[in-house]
Amino acid sequence: MANTPAFDPFSQSFTLLTPDGASINITIPELDDFILYSVQISINYAAQLGASLLFLVVLLLLTKPEKRKSPVFIINSVALVLNVLRTLLQCLYFTGPFSETYAYFSLDYSRVSTSDYANQVAITVLTLLLLICAELSLLLQVHVVCITLRQIFQRLIFALSIIIAGLAVSFRLTFCIENAKYILALKSLFPLEWLASATNIATSISICWFCVVFVIKLGFALNQRKRLGMGTVGPMRIIFIMGCQTLIIPAIFSIIEYFVPLPSMDSNVLSLVVIFLPLSSLWASASIDNRKPFSPQPKFQGKLLGSDGSDGSAVTGPLVDEKFLIEPLSPSATATTRTSHASLVHSTNAKHERVDFDLEAQKLAEFGDQPRK
């Protein structure tokens, strides 16, 4: 008697019948793969939905009323709203008629309503709008970061930023149009894989470019602040940290898409960007609010400029160790005065340079606090 192969209950198959009587054989591993894929991608989009919705509420609650009319706040808020809608529609797709077992294996979408098709097209459009908002926010912040550079360097960096952002948006626009056509025609998206990959690469390059500009410019500024003895964790260091985070973490998700068998890992890139950008502004603004403001005019500076002294008399003599002399100075005292005055000028210049860095940091954290008239 010939040996019969052992029966494996985990690999057995079952048959689905179509309306015309044709049969479709489905194995248990194929069904498991379909269920596992749906669960994994639903968890992914649900996590993005929860994070975006939570941070949208935090952004609206913690942002001061006078800052809610600024361009950056409006763009970041709109981006979070778009991401909430995008991820919500993605979750609805994997719980709707497109993801039913029979429709998936038989490719019979006759029971899919027009609104379900509209939701799928809306997802591609929302992704395009989300990318546009992210690029606009990055462009505005790059403009602020480079505001202290020479004009020729400002124009060069801003022009390159516009070109790179435009390429990313162009790829996404092309993919949006083609994807919508394939959805309405119920065609397989396999021929568009190269375009989807190119869009993902262009988006990653764009985000990396902006973050590299942040990191280099702010890193140089932090080095200058450290040289001046301003080593506290201020707003510039906060934005530097968030710039590194926005550079590294989305880049990781873009790369592991090609090596880790997890579905739609590249969808996390835009979600992370639209969450990290307002987070850096909130953190830096809180740091500025908690810092004691620096007075650019000390008490003795008014006396140096010829204001009234403490005794009510006009004091116009030179300043020596923050004291004024009314009588003529001796030669030795004059030498001491020159030395002290030179030290005072050097100290004043250093303080003014520190104020410049503080103003630059505040500009980075509070850009666009007041709406332009």
Coordinates of C-alpha atoms in Angstrom, one line a residue:
M1 CA 0.0 0.0 0.0
A2 CA 1.5 3.3 -1.0
N3 CA 2.2 5.9 1.6
T4 CA -0.3 8.7 1.5
P5 CA 0.9 12.2 2.4
A6 CA 0.0 13.4 5.9
F7 CA -3.0 15.7 6.0
D8 CA -2.2 19.3 7.1
P9 CA -5.4 20.9 8.4
F10 CA -3.6 24.4 8.5
S11 CA -3.2 24.4 4.7
Q12 CA -6.5 23.0 3.6
S13 CA -8.6 24.9 1.1
F14 CA -12.3 25.8 0.6
T15 CA -14.3 26.9 -2.4
L16 CA -16.2 30.1 -3.1
L17 CA -18.9 30.1 -5.8
T18 CA -19.5 33.0 -8.1
P19 CA -23.0 34.0 -9.3
D20 CA -22.3 32.3 -12.7
G21 CA -21.4 29.0 -11.0
A22 CA -17.6 29.3 -11.3
S23 CA -15.6 28.1 -8.3
I24 CA -12.7 29.9 -6.6
N25 CA -10.3 27.8 -4.4
I26 CA -9.0 29.6 -1.4
T27 CA -6.4 28.2 1.0
I28 CA -6.3 28.9 4.8
P29 CA -2.8 30.5 4.5
E30 CA -4.2 32.9 1.8
L31 CA -7.1 33.8 4.1
D32 CA -4.7 34.3 7.0
D33 CA -2.5 36.6 5.0
F34 CA -5.5 38.7 3.9
I35 CA -6.7 39.0 7.5
L36 CA -3.2 39.8 8.9
Y37 CA -2.7 42.5 6.3
S38 CA -6.0 44.1 7.1
V39 CA -5.3 44.1 10.8
Q40 CA -1.8 45.4 10.5
I41 CA -2.6 48.3 8.2
S42 CA -5.7 49.2 10.2
I43 CA -3.6 49.4 13.4
N44 CA -1.1 51.6 11.5
Y45 CA -3.7 54.1 10.3
A46 CA -5.6 54.0 13.6
A47 CA -2.4 54.9 15.5
Q48 CA -1.8 57.8 13.1
L49 CA -5.5 58.9 13.5
G50 CA -5.3 58.9 17.3
A51 CA -2.0 60.7 17.4
S52 CA -3.1 63.4 14.9
L53 CA -6.4 64.0 16.7
L54 CA -4.8 64.1 20.1
F55 CA -2.2 66.6 19.1
L56 CA -4.7 68.7 17.2
V57 CA -6.6 69.2 20.5
V58 CA -3.3 69.9 22.3
L59 CA -2.3 72.5 19.7
L60 CA -5.7 74.3 19.9
L61 CA -5.6 74.3 23.7
L62 CA -2.0 75.3 24.3
T63 CA -1.6 77.9 21.6
K64 CA -2.1 81.5 22.8
P65 CA -5.0 83.4 21.2
E66 CA -2.7 86.0 19.7
K67 CA -0.8 83.3 17.8
R68 CA -3.9 81.6 16.3
K69 CA -4.0 83.9 13.4
S70 CA -0.4 83.3 12.4
P71 CA 0.3 81.6 9.0
V72 CA 2.3 78.7 10.6
F73 CA -0.4 77.9 13.1
I74 CA -3.1 77.9 10.4
I75 CA -1.1 75.7 8.1
N76 CA -0.1 73.3 10.9
S77 CA -3.7 73.1 12.1
V78 CA -5.1 72.5 8.6
A79 CA -2.4 69.8 8.1
L80 CA -3.5 68.0 11.2
V81 CA -7.2 68.2 10.2
L82 CA -6.3 66.8 6.8
N83 CA -4.3 64.0 8.3
V84 CA -7.2 63.1 10.7
L85 CA -9.6 62.9 7.7
R86 CA -7.1 60.9 5.6
T87 CA -6.4 58.3 8.2
L88 CA -10.1 58.1 9.1
L89 CA -11.1 57.3 5.5
Q90 CA -8.3 54.7 5.3
C91 CA -9.7 53.0 8.4
L92 CA -13.2 53.1 6.8
Y93 CA -11.8 51.4 3.7
F94 CA -10.5 48.4 5.6
T95 CA -13.8 48.0 7.4
G96 CA -15.9 48.6 4.3
P97 CA -17.2 46.6 1.3
F98 CA -13.8 46.8 -0.5
S99 CA -12.2 44.6 2.1
E100 CA -14.9 42.0 2.4
T101 CA -13.6 38.4 1.9
Y102 CA -15.7 37.5 -1.1
A103 CA -15.1 40.8 -2.8
Y104 CA -11.4 40.6 -2.3
F105 CA -10.9 37.1 -3.6
S106 CA -13.5 37.1 -6.4
L107 CA -12.8 40.7 -7.4
D108 CA -16.5 41.3 -7.5
Y109 CA -17.1 44.9 -6.3
S110 CA -20.7 45.1 -7.5
R111 CA -22.0 45.9 -4.0
V112 CA -19.5 48.7 -3.5
S113 CA -21.5 52.0 -3.4
T114 CA -20.5 55.2 -5.1
S115 CA -19.7 56.8 -1.8
D116 CA -17.1 54.1 -1.2
Y117 CA -15.4 55.0 -4.5
A118 CA -15.6 58.7 -3.6
N119 CA -13.9 57.9 -0.2
Q120 CA -11.0 56.2 -2.0
V121 CA -10.5 59.1 -4.4
A122 CA -10.8 61.5 -1.5
I123 CA -7.9 59.7 0.3
T124 CA -5.5 60.4 -2.6
V125 CA -6.6 64.0 -2.8
L126 CA -6.2 64.5 1.0
T127 CA -2.7 63.1 0.8
L128 CA -1.8 65.6 -1.9
L129 CA -3.2 68.5 0.2
L130 CA -1.4 67.2 3.3
L131 CA 1.9 67.2 1.4
I132 CA 1.3 70.8 0.2
C133 CA 0.6 72.0 3.7
A134 CA 3.7 70.3 5.0
E135 CA 5.9 71.8 2.3
L136 CA 4.4 75.3 2.9
S137 CA 5.1 75.0 6.6
L138 CA 8.7 73.8 5.9
L139 CA 9.2 76.7 3.4
L140 CA 8.0 79.3 5.9
Q141 CA 10.3 77.9 8.7
V142 CA 13.3 77.7 6.4
H143 CA 12.7 81.4 5.4
V144 CA 12.8 82.3 9.1
V145 CA 15.8 80.2 9.9
C146 CA 17.8 81.8 7.1
I147 CA 16.6 85.3 7.8
T148 CA 20.0 86.3 9.3
L149 CA 22.0 85.1 6.3
R150 CA 23.2 87.3 3.4
Q151 CA 20.6 88.0 0.9
I152 CA 22.3 86.0 -1.9
F153 CA 22.4 82.9 0.3
Q154 CA 18.8 83.4 1.4
R155 CA 17.6 83.5 -2.2
L156 CA 19.7 80.5 -3.2
I157 CA 18.5 78.3 -0.3
F158 CA 14.9 79.5 -0.8
A159 CA 15.0 78.9 -4.5
L160 CA 16.4 75.4 -4.0
S161 CA 13.8 74.7 -1.4
I162 CA 11.0 75.7 -3.8
I163 CA 12.3 73.5 -6.5
I164 CA 12.7 70.5 -4.3
A165 CA 9.2 71.0 -2.7
G166 CA 7.8 71.5 -6.2
L167 CA 9.2 68.2 -7.4
A168 CA 7.7 66.4 -4.5
V169 CA 4.3 67.9 -5.0
S170 CA 4.5 67.2 -8.8
F171 CA 5.2 63.5 -8.2
R172 CA 2.4 63.4 -5.7
L173 CA 0.0 65.2 -8.0
T174 CA 0.8 62.8 -10.9
F175 CA 0.3 59.8 -8.6
C176 CA -2.9 61.2 -7.3
I177 CA -4.4 61.6 -10.8
E178 CA -3.3 58.1 -11.9
N179 CA -4.4 56.5 -8.7
A180 CA -7.9 58.0 -9.0
K181 CA -8.2 56.7 -12.5
Y182 CA -7.2 53.2 -11.5
I183 CA -9.6 53.2 -8.6
L184 CA -12.6 54.2 -10.7
A185 CA -11.6 51.7 -13.4
L186 CA -11.1 48.9 -10.8
K187 CA -7.7 48.2 -12.2
S188 CA -4.8 46.7 -10.3
L189 CA -2.3 49.3 -8.9
F190 CA 0.7 47.1 -9.7
P191 CA 1.7 49.2 -12.8
L192 CA 1.8 52.3 -10.6
E193 CA 4.3 50.8 -8.1
W194 CA 7.2 52.6 -9.7
L195 CA 5.4 55.9 -9.5
A196 CA 4.4 55.3 -5.9
S197 CA 8.0 54.5 -5.0
A198 CA 9.3 57.6 -6.9
T199 CA 6.7 59.8 -5.0
N200 CA 7.9 58.3 -1.7
I201 CA 11.5 59.0 -2.6
A202 CA 10.8 62.6 -3.7
T203 CA 8.9 63.3 -0.5
S204 CA 11.7 61.9 1.7
I205 CA 14.3 63.9 -0.2
S206 CA 12.3 67.1 0.3
I207 CA 11.8 66.5 4.1
C208 CA 15.5 65.6 4.5
W209 CA 16.6 68.8 2.6
F210 CA 14.6 71.1 4.8
C211 CA 15.7 69.4 8.0
V212 CA 19.4 69.5 6.9
V213 CA 19.0 73.3 6.4
F214 CA 17.5 73.5 9.9
V215 CA 20.2 71.4 11.5
I216 CA 23.1 73.1 9.9
K217 CA 21.9 76.7 10.4
L218 CA 20.7 76.1 14.0
G219 CA 23.8 74.0 14.8
F220 CA 26.0 76.9 13.8
A221 CA 23.9 79.3 15.8
L222 CA 24.1 77.1 18.9
N223 CA 27.9 76.9 18.6
Q224 CA 28.0 80.7 18.6
R225 CA 25.7 80.9 21.6
K226 CA 28.0 78.4 23.4
R227 CA 31.0 80.5 22.6
L228 CA 29.2 83.5 24.2
G229 CA 28.4 81.5 27.3
M230 CA 24.7 81.0 26.5
G231 CA 24.6 77.3 27.1
T232 CA 21.1 76.9 28.5
V233 CA 18.4 74.8 26.8
G234 CA 16.8 77.7 25.0
P235 CA 14.3 77.8 22.0
M236 CA 17.1 77.5 19.4
R237 CA 18.4 74.2 20.9
I238 CA 14.8 72.9 21.2
I239 CA 14.1 73.6 17.5
F240 CA 17.5 72.1 16.7
I241 CA 16.6 68.9 18.5
M242 CA 13.2 68.8 16.8
G243 CA 14.9 69.4 13.5
C244 CA 17.1 66.4 14.0
Q245 CA 14.1 64.4 15.1
T246 CA 12.1 65.4 12.0
L247 CA 15.0 64.5 9.8
I248 CA 15.8 61.1 11.2
I249 CA 12.6 59.5 12.2
P250 CA 10.6 60.1 9.0
A251 CA 13.6 59.1 7.0
I252 CA 13.7 55.8 8.9
F253 CA 10.1 55.0 8.0
S254 CA 10.8 55.9 4.4
I255 CA 13.7 53.4 4.3
I256 CA 12.3 50.5 6.2
E257 CA 9.3 50.5 3.7
Y258 CA 11.7 48.7 1.3
F259 CA 13.1 46.2 3.9
V260 CA 10.5 45.4 6.5
P261 CA 7.3 43.5 5.4
L262 CA 4.9 45.8 7.1
P263 CA 2.1 47.5 5.0
S264 CA 2.1 51.2 4.3
M265 CA 5.0 52.2 6.5
D266 CA 5.6 55.2 4.2
S267 CA 2.2 56.6 5.2
N268 CA 3.8 57.4 8.6
V269 CA 6.2 59.9 7.0
L270 CA 3.7 62.7 6.5
S271 CA 1.9 62.0 9.8
L272 CA 5.2 62.4 11.7
V273 CA 6.1 65.6 9.9
V274 CA 2.8 67.3 10.6
I275 CA 3.0 66.3 14.2
F276 CA 6.6 67.2 14.8
L277 CA 6.5 70.7 13.2
P278 CA 3.9 72.3 15.6
L279 CA 5.3 70.3 18.5
S280 CA 8.7 72.2 18.1
S281 CA 6.9 75.5 18.0
L282 CA 4.9 74.8 21.1
W283 CA 8.0 73.6 23.0
A284 CA 10.1 76.6 21.9
S285 CA 7.4 79.1 22.7
A286 CA 7.0 77.6 26.2
S287 CA 10.7 77.9 26.7
I288 CA 10.6 81.6 25.7
D289 CA 7.7 82.3 28.1
N290 CA 9.6 80.7 31.0
R291 CA 12.7 82.6 30.4
K292 CA 13.3 86.0 32.1
P293 CA 13.4 88.7 29.5
F294 CA 16.7 90.4 28.9
S295 CA 16.7 94.2 29.3
P296 CA 18.7 95.8 26.5
Q297 CA 19.1 99.0 28.6
P298 CA 20.7 98.6 32.1
K299 CA 20.1 101.2 34.8
F300 CA 23.5 102.8 34.4
Q301 CA 23.0 103.1 30.6
G302 CA 20.6 106.0 31.0
K303 CA 23.2 107.8 33.1
L304 CA 25.8 107.2 30.4
L305 CA 23.6 108.8 27.9
G306 CA 23.2 111.9 30.1
S307 CA 20.0 111.3 32.0
D308 CA 19.5 112.5 35.6
G309 CA 21.5 110.9 38.4
S310 CA 20.1 109.5 41.5
D311 CA 20.6 112.8 43.4
G312 CA 18.6 114.8 40.8
S313 CA 21.7 116.6 39.3
A314 CA 22.7 116.2 35.7
V315 CA 25.7 113.9 35.5
T316 CA 27.8 114.0 32.4
G317 CA 31.1 112.7 33.5
P318 CA 32.7 109.4 32.2
L319 CA 31.7 106.1 33.6
V320 CA 34.3 104.2 35.6
D321 CA 33.2 100.9 37.2
E322 CA 29.6 102.0 36.9
K323 CA 30.3 105.3 38.8
F324 CA 30.5 108.8 37.5
L325 CA 33.3 111.2 38.2
I326 CA 32.6 115.0 38.3
E327 CA 36.1 116.3 39.0
P328 CA 38.8 116.2 36.3
L329 CA 40.7 112.9 36.3
S330 CA 44.4 112.5 36.9
P331 CA 46.6 110.8 34.2
S332 CA 46.7 107.5 36.1
A333 CA 43.0 107.6 36.7
T334 CA 42.5 108.4 33.0
A335 CA 44.4 105.3 32.0
T336 CA 42.2 103.2 34.3
T337 CA 39.2 104.9 32.8
R338 CA 40.2 103.9 29.3
T339 CA 40.7 100.3 30.3
S340 CA 37.4 100.2 32.1
H341 CA 35.6 101.9 29.3
A342 CA 37.1 99.4 26.8
S343 CA 36.0 96.5 29.0
L344 CA 32.5 98.1 29.2
V345 CA 32.3 98.4 25.4
H346 CA 33.4 94.8 24.9
S347 CA 30.8 93.6 27.5
T348 CA 28.1 95.7 25.9
N349 CA 28.9 94.4 22.4
A350 CA 28.7 90.8 23.7
K351 CA 25.4 91.5 25.4
H352 CA 24.0 93.0 22.2
E353 CA 25.2 89.9 20.3
R354 CA 23.5 87.8 22.9
V355 CA 20.3 89.8 22.4
D356 CA 20.5 89.2 18.6
F357 CA 20.7 85.5 19.1
D358 CA 17.7 85.7 21.6
L359 CA 15.7 87.7 19.1
E360 CA 16.6 85.1 16.3
A361 CA 15.5 82.3 18.6
Q362 CA 12.2 84.1 19.5
K363 CA 11.6 84.7 15.8
L364 CA 12.0 81.0 15.1
A365 CA 9.6 80.0 17.8
E366 CA 7.0 82.8 17.3
F367 CA 7.2 83.4 13.6
G368 CA 4.0 84.9 12.4
D369 CA 2.5 85.7 15.8
Q370 CA 0.7 88.7 14.3
P371 CA -1.1 88.5 11.0
R372 CA 0.2 90.7 8.3
K373 CA -2.0 93.7 7.4

